[in-house]
Structure formats: structure tokens, C-alpha cells
PDB file of C-alpha atoms in Angstrom:
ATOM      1  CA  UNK A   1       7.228  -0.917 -12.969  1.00 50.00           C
ATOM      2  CA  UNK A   2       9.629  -0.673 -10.692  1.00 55.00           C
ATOM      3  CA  UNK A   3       9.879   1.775  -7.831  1.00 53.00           C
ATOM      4  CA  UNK A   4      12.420   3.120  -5.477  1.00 54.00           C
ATOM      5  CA  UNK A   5      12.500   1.564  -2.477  1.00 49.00           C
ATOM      6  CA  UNK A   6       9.602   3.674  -0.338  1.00 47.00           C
ATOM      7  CA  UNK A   7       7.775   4.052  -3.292  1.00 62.00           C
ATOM      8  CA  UNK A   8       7.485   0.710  -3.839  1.00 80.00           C
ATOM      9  CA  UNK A   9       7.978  -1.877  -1.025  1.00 89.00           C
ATOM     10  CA  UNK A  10       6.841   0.644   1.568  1.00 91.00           C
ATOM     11  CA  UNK A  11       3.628   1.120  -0.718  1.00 93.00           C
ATOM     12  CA  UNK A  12       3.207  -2.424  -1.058  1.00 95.00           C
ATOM     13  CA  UNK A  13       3.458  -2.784   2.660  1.00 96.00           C
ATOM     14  CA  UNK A  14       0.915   0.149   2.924  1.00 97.00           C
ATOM     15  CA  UNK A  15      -1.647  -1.831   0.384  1.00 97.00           C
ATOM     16  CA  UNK A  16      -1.246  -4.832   2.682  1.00 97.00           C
ATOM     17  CA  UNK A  17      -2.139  -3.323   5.990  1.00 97.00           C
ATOM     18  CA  UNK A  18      -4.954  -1.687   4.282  1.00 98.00           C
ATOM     19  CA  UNK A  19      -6.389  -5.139   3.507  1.00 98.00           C
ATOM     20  CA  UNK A  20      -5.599  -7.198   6.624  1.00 97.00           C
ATOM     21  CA  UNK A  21      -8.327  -8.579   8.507  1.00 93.00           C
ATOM     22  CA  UNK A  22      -5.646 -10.341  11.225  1.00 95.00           C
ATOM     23  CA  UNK A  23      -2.622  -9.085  13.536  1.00 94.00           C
ATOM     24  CA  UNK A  24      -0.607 -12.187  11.278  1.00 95.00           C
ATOM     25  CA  UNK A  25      -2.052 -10.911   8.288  1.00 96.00           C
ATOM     26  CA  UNK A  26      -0.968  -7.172   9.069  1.00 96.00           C
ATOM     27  CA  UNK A  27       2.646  -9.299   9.965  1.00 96.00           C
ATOM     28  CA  UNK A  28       2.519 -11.507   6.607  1.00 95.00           C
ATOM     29  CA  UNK A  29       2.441  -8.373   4.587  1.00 94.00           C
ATOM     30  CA  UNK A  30       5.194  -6.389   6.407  1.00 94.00           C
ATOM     31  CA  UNK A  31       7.587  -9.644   6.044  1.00 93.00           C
ATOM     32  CA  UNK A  32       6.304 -10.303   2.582  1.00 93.00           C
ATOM     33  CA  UNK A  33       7.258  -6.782   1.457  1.00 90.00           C
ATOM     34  CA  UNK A  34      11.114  -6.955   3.277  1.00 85.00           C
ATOM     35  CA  UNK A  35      10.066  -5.837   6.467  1.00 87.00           C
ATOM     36  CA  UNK A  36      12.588  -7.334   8.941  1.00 83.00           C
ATOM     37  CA  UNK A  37       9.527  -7.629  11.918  1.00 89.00           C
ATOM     38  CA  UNK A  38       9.943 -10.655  13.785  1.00 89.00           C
ATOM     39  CA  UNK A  39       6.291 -10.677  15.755  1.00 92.00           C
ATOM     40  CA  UNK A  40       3.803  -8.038  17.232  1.00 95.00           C
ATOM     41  CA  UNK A  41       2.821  -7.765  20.465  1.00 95.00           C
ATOM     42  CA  UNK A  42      -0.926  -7.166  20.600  1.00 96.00           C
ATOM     43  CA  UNK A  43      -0.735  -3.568  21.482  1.00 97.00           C
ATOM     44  CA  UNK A  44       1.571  -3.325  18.141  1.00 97.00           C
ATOM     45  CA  UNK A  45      -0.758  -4.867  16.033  1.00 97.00           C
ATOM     46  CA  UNK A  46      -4.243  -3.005  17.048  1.00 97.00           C
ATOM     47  CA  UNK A  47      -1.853  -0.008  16.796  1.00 97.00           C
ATOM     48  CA  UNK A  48      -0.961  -0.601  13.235  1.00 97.00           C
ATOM     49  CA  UNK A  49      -4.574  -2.055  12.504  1.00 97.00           C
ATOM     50  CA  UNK A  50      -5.780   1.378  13.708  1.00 97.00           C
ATOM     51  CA  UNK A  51      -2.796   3.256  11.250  1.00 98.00           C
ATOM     52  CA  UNK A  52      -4.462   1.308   8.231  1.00 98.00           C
ATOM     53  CA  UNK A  53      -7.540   2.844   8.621  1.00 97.00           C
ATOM     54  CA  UNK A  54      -5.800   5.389   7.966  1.00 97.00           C
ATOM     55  CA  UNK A  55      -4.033   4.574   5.089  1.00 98.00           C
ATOM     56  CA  UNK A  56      -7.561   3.287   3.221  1.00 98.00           C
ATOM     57  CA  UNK A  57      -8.526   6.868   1.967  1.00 98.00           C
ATOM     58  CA  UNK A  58      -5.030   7.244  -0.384  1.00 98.00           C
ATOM     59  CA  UNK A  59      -6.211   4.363  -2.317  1.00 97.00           C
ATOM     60  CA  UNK A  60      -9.850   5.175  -2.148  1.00 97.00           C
ATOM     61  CA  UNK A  61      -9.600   8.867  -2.674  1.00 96.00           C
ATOM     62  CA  UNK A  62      -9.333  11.074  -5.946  1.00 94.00           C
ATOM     63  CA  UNK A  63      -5.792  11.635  -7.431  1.00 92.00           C
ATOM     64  CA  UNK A  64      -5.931  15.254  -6.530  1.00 94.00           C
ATOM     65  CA  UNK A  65      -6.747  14.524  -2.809  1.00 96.00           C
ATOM     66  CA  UNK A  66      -4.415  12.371  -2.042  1.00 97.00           C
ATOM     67  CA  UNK A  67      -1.317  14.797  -1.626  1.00 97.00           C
ATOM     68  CA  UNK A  68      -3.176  15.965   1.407  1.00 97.00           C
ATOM     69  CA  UNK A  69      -4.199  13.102   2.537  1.00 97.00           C
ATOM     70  CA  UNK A  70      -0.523  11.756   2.601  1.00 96.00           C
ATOM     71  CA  UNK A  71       0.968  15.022   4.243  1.00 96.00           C
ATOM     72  CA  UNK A  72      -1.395  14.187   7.002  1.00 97.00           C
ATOM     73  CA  UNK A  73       0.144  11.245   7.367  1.00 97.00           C
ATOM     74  CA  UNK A  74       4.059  12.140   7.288  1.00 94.00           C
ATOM     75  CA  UNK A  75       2.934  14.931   9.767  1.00 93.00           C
ATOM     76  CA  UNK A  76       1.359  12.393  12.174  1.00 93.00           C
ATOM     77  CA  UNK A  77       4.417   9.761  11.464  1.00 92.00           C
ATOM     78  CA  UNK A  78       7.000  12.623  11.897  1.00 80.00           C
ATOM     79  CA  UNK A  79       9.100  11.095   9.416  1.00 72.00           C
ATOM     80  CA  UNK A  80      12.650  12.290   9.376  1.00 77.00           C
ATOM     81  CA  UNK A  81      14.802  10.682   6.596  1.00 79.00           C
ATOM     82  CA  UNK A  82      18.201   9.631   8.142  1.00 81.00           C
ATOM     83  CA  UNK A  83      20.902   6.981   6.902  1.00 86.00           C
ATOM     84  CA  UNK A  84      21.580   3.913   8.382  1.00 83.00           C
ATOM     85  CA  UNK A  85      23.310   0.906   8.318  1.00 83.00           C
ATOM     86  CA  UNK A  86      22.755  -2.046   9.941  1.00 76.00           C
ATOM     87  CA  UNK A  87      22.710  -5.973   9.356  1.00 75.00           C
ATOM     88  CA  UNK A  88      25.763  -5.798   7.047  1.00 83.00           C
ATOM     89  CA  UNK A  89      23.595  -3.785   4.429  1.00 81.00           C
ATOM     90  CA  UNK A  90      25.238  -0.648   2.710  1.00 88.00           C
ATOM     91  CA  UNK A  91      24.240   2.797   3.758  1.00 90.00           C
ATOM     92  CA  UNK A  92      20.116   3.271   3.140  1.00 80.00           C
ATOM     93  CA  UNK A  93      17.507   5.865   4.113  1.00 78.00           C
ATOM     94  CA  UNK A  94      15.101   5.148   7.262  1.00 80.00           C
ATOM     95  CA  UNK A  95      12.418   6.853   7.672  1.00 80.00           C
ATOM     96  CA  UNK A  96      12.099   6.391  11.279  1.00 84.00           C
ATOM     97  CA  UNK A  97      14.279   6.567  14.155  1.00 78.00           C
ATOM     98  CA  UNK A  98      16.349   3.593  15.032  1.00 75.00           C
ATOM     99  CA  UNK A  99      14.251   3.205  18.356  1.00 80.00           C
ATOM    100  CA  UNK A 100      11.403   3.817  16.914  1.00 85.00           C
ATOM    101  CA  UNK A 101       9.502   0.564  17.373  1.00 89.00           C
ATOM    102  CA  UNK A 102       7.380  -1.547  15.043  1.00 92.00           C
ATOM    103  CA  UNK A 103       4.461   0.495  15.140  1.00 95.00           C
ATOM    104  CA  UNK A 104       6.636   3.756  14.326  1.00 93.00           C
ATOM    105  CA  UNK A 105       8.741   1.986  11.824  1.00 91.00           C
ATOM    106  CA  UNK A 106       5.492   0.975   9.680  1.00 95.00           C
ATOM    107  CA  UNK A 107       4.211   4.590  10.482  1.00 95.00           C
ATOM    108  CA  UNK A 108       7.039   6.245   8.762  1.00 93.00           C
ATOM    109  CA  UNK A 109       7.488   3.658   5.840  1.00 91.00           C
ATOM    110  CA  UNK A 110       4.081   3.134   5.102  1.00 94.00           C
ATOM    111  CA  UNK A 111       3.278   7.649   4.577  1.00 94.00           C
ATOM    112  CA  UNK A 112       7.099   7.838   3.264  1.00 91.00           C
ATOM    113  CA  UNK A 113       6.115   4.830   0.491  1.00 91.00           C
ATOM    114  CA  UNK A 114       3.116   6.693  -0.402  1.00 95.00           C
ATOM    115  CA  UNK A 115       4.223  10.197  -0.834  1.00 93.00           C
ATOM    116  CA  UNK A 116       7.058   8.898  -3.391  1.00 91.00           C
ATOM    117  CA  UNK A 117       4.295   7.319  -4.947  1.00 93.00           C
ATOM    118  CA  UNK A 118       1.795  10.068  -4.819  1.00 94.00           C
ATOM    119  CA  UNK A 119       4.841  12.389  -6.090  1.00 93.00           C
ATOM    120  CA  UNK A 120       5.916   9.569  -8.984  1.00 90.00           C
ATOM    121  CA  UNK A 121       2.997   7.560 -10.545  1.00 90.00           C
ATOM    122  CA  UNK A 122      -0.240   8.962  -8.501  1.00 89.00           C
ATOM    123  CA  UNK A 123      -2.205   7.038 -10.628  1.00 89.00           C
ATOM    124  CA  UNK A 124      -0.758   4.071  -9.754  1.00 91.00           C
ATOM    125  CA  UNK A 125      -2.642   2.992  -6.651  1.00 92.00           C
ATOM    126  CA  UNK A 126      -6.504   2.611  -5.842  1.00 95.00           C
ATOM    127  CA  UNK A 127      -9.416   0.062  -4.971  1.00 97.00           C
ATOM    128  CA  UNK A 128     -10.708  -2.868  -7.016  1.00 97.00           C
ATOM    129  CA  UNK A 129     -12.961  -1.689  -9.668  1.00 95.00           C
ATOM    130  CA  UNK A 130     -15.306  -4.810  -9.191  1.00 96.00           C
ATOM    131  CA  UNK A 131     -18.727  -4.259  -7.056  1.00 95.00           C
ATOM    132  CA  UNK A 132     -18.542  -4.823  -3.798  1.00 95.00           C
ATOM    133  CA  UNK A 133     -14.871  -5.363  -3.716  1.00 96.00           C
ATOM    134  CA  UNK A 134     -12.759  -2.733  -1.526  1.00 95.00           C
ATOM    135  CA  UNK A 135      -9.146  -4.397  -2.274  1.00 97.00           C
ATOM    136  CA  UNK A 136      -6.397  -1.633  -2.172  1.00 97.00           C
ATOM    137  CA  UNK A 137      -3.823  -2.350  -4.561  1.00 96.00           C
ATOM    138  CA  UNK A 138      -0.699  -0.685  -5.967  1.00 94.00           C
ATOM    139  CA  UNK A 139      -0.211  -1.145  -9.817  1.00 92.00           C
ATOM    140  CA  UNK A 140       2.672  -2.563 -10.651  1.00 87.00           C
ATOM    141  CA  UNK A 141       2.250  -3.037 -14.381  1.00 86.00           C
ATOM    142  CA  UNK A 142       4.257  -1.993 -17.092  1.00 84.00           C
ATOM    143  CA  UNK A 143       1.314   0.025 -19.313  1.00 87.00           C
ATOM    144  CA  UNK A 144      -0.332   1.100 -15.285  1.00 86.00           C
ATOM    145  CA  UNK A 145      -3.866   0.509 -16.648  1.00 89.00           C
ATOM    146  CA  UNK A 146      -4.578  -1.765 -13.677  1.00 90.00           C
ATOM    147  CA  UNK A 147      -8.558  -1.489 -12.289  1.00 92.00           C
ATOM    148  CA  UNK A 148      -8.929  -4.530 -10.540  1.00 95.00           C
ATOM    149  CA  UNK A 149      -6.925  -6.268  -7.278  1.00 94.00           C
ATOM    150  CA  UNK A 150      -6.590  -9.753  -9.202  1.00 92.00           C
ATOM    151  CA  UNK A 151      -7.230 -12.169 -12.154  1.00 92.00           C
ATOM    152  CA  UNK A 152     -10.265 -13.303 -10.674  1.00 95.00           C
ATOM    153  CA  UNK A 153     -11.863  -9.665  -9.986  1.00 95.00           C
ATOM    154  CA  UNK A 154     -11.294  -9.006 -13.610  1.00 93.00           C
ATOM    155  CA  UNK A 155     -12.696 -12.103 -14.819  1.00 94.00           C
ATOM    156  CA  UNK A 156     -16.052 -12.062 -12.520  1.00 94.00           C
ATOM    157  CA  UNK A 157     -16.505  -8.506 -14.169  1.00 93.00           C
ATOM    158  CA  UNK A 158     -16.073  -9.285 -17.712  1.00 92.00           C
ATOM    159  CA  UNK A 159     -18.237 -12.380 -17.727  1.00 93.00           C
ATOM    160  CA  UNK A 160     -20.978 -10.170 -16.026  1.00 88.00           C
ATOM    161  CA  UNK A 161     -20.159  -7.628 -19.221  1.00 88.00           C
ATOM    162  CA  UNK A 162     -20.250 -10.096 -21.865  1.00 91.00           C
ATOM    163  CA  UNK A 163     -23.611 -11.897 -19.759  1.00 90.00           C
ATOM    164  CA  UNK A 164     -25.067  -8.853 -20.182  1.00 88.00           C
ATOM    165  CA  UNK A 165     -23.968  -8.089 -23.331  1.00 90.00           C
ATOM    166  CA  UNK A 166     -25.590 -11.707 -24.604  1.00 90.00           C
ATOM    167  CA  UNK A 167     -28.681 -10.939 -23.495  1.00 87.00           C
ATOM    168  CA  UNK A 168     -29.432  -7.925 -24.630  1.00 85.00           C
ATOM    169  CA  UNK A 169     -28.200  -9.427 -28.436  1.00 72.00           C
TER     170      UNK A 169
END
């Protein structure tokens, strides 16, 4: 499925924070998404580490909730759309201020990403399905039936089910 660009890359960016463990991990998954974030100091990164806390109860929380949840967010980012050009790209929306800084640049993507997402396909993002598993994911899929973060997540889950299923036969 494809997205525009806050509701998707930004998302995918938001996803990623929400399951780093590591200041280069937190990095890895800005960069990965088109983030163009050299390094973080480590003041930027335990200040974004501390932002996706914040972000975990979208994915975790009930479709309804989430508009709220996300508003919250925006308020606390005070994003403020404004064009831009820079690095030879055409004109595009930022959702942050030029001088914003790392930590308010991933502030204002990462609520802006999820409120077109929560507005678009709100059932499009949420937390691994499998036990014991707290991966946030965004579904990208074309039928958006997704319930697990990976291959392997759905695999561990449907062996269990057909285990189960064998011995009860």
C-alpha cells in the first residue's frame, strides 16, 4: 500500500523508534526510512528514546483511541506544516521548523506520519499478534490483514496452532 509521504515513511520511522533498544538503532531506522540524520548526540538520542515511549500506545491502543492519542502528540510536537526546499529537492511539506533540531524534526514527523495514518488506514498499524512479542509494525500490505511483525512471528504461531490442533485429533 502505498502512503503519502508522512503517512508512510514518517510512520515507518515512528514503528522503528518504537522498537529500538539502541541510540544506533533509533539512528538506523530514521536513515532507513529517508531521514537525512547524520549522528545523535547522546542528549538527542535519550531524547528521542524518551519520544518513543510515547509513540508505543498508537500501535498498542484501540482504533478508536488512537485519534487522541495522536493529537496529544502533534500538540506536544507543535507541528506547523510549512514548505521547503532544500538539497536540490522540489518544493515539500516539513513538519518542523528548519532549526528545529533532530529531536524536533523526528517529533514533528513521527505525530505528523501517524495522524495521516490514523486519518487514512487506522487499521493499518499495531503490535505483533504472537505471545510475548510487543513489535510495532505498520502494515504495508496490499489486502492490510497483517497481525504479526514478520515471517517468523507468523510461522512460530501457526505451528503452535496446528501442534495443538494434532493433539487434540
Amino acid at each position: 500500500m502505498h502512503f503519502n509521504p508522512y503517512g508512510g515513511p514518517a510512520a515507518l520511522v515512528a514503528a522503528d523508534l518504537v522498537n529500538a533498544g539502541s541510540a544506533s538503532e533509533l539512528l538506523a531506522g530514521m536513515v532507513r526510512n529517508g531521514m537525512a540524520i547524520a549522528a545523535l548526540t547522546d542528549d538527542e538520542a535519550a531524547r528521542i528514546g524518551a519520544w518513543a515511549a510515547r509513540l508505543r500506545p498508537v500501535f498498542t491502543a484501540a482504533a478508536t483511541d488512537r485519534p487522541a492519542l495522536v493529537n496529544e502528540l502533534l500538540a506536544e510536537a507543535a507541528c506547523r506544516p510549512s514548505i521547503t526546499t532544500h538539497d536540490g529537492k522540489p518544493p515539500h511539506l516539513h513538519y518542523s521548523a528548519e532549526d528545529a533540531g533532530p529531536v524536533g524534526r523526528v517529533r514533528a514527523y513521527t505525530a505528523g506520519g501517524l495522524a495521516h495514518l490514523v486519518c487514512e488506514a487506522p487499521d493499518r498499524l499495531g503490535t505483533c499478534s504472537r505471545e510475548g512479542c510487543e513489535t510495532a509494525y505498520i502494515d504495508t500490505s496490499r489486502n492490510g490483514r497483517r497481525r504479526f511483525c514478520s515471517t517468523r512471528c507468523a510461522t512460530r504461531v501457526h505451528v503452535a496452532d496446528h501442534r495443538a490442533r494434532q493433539l487434540t485429533a
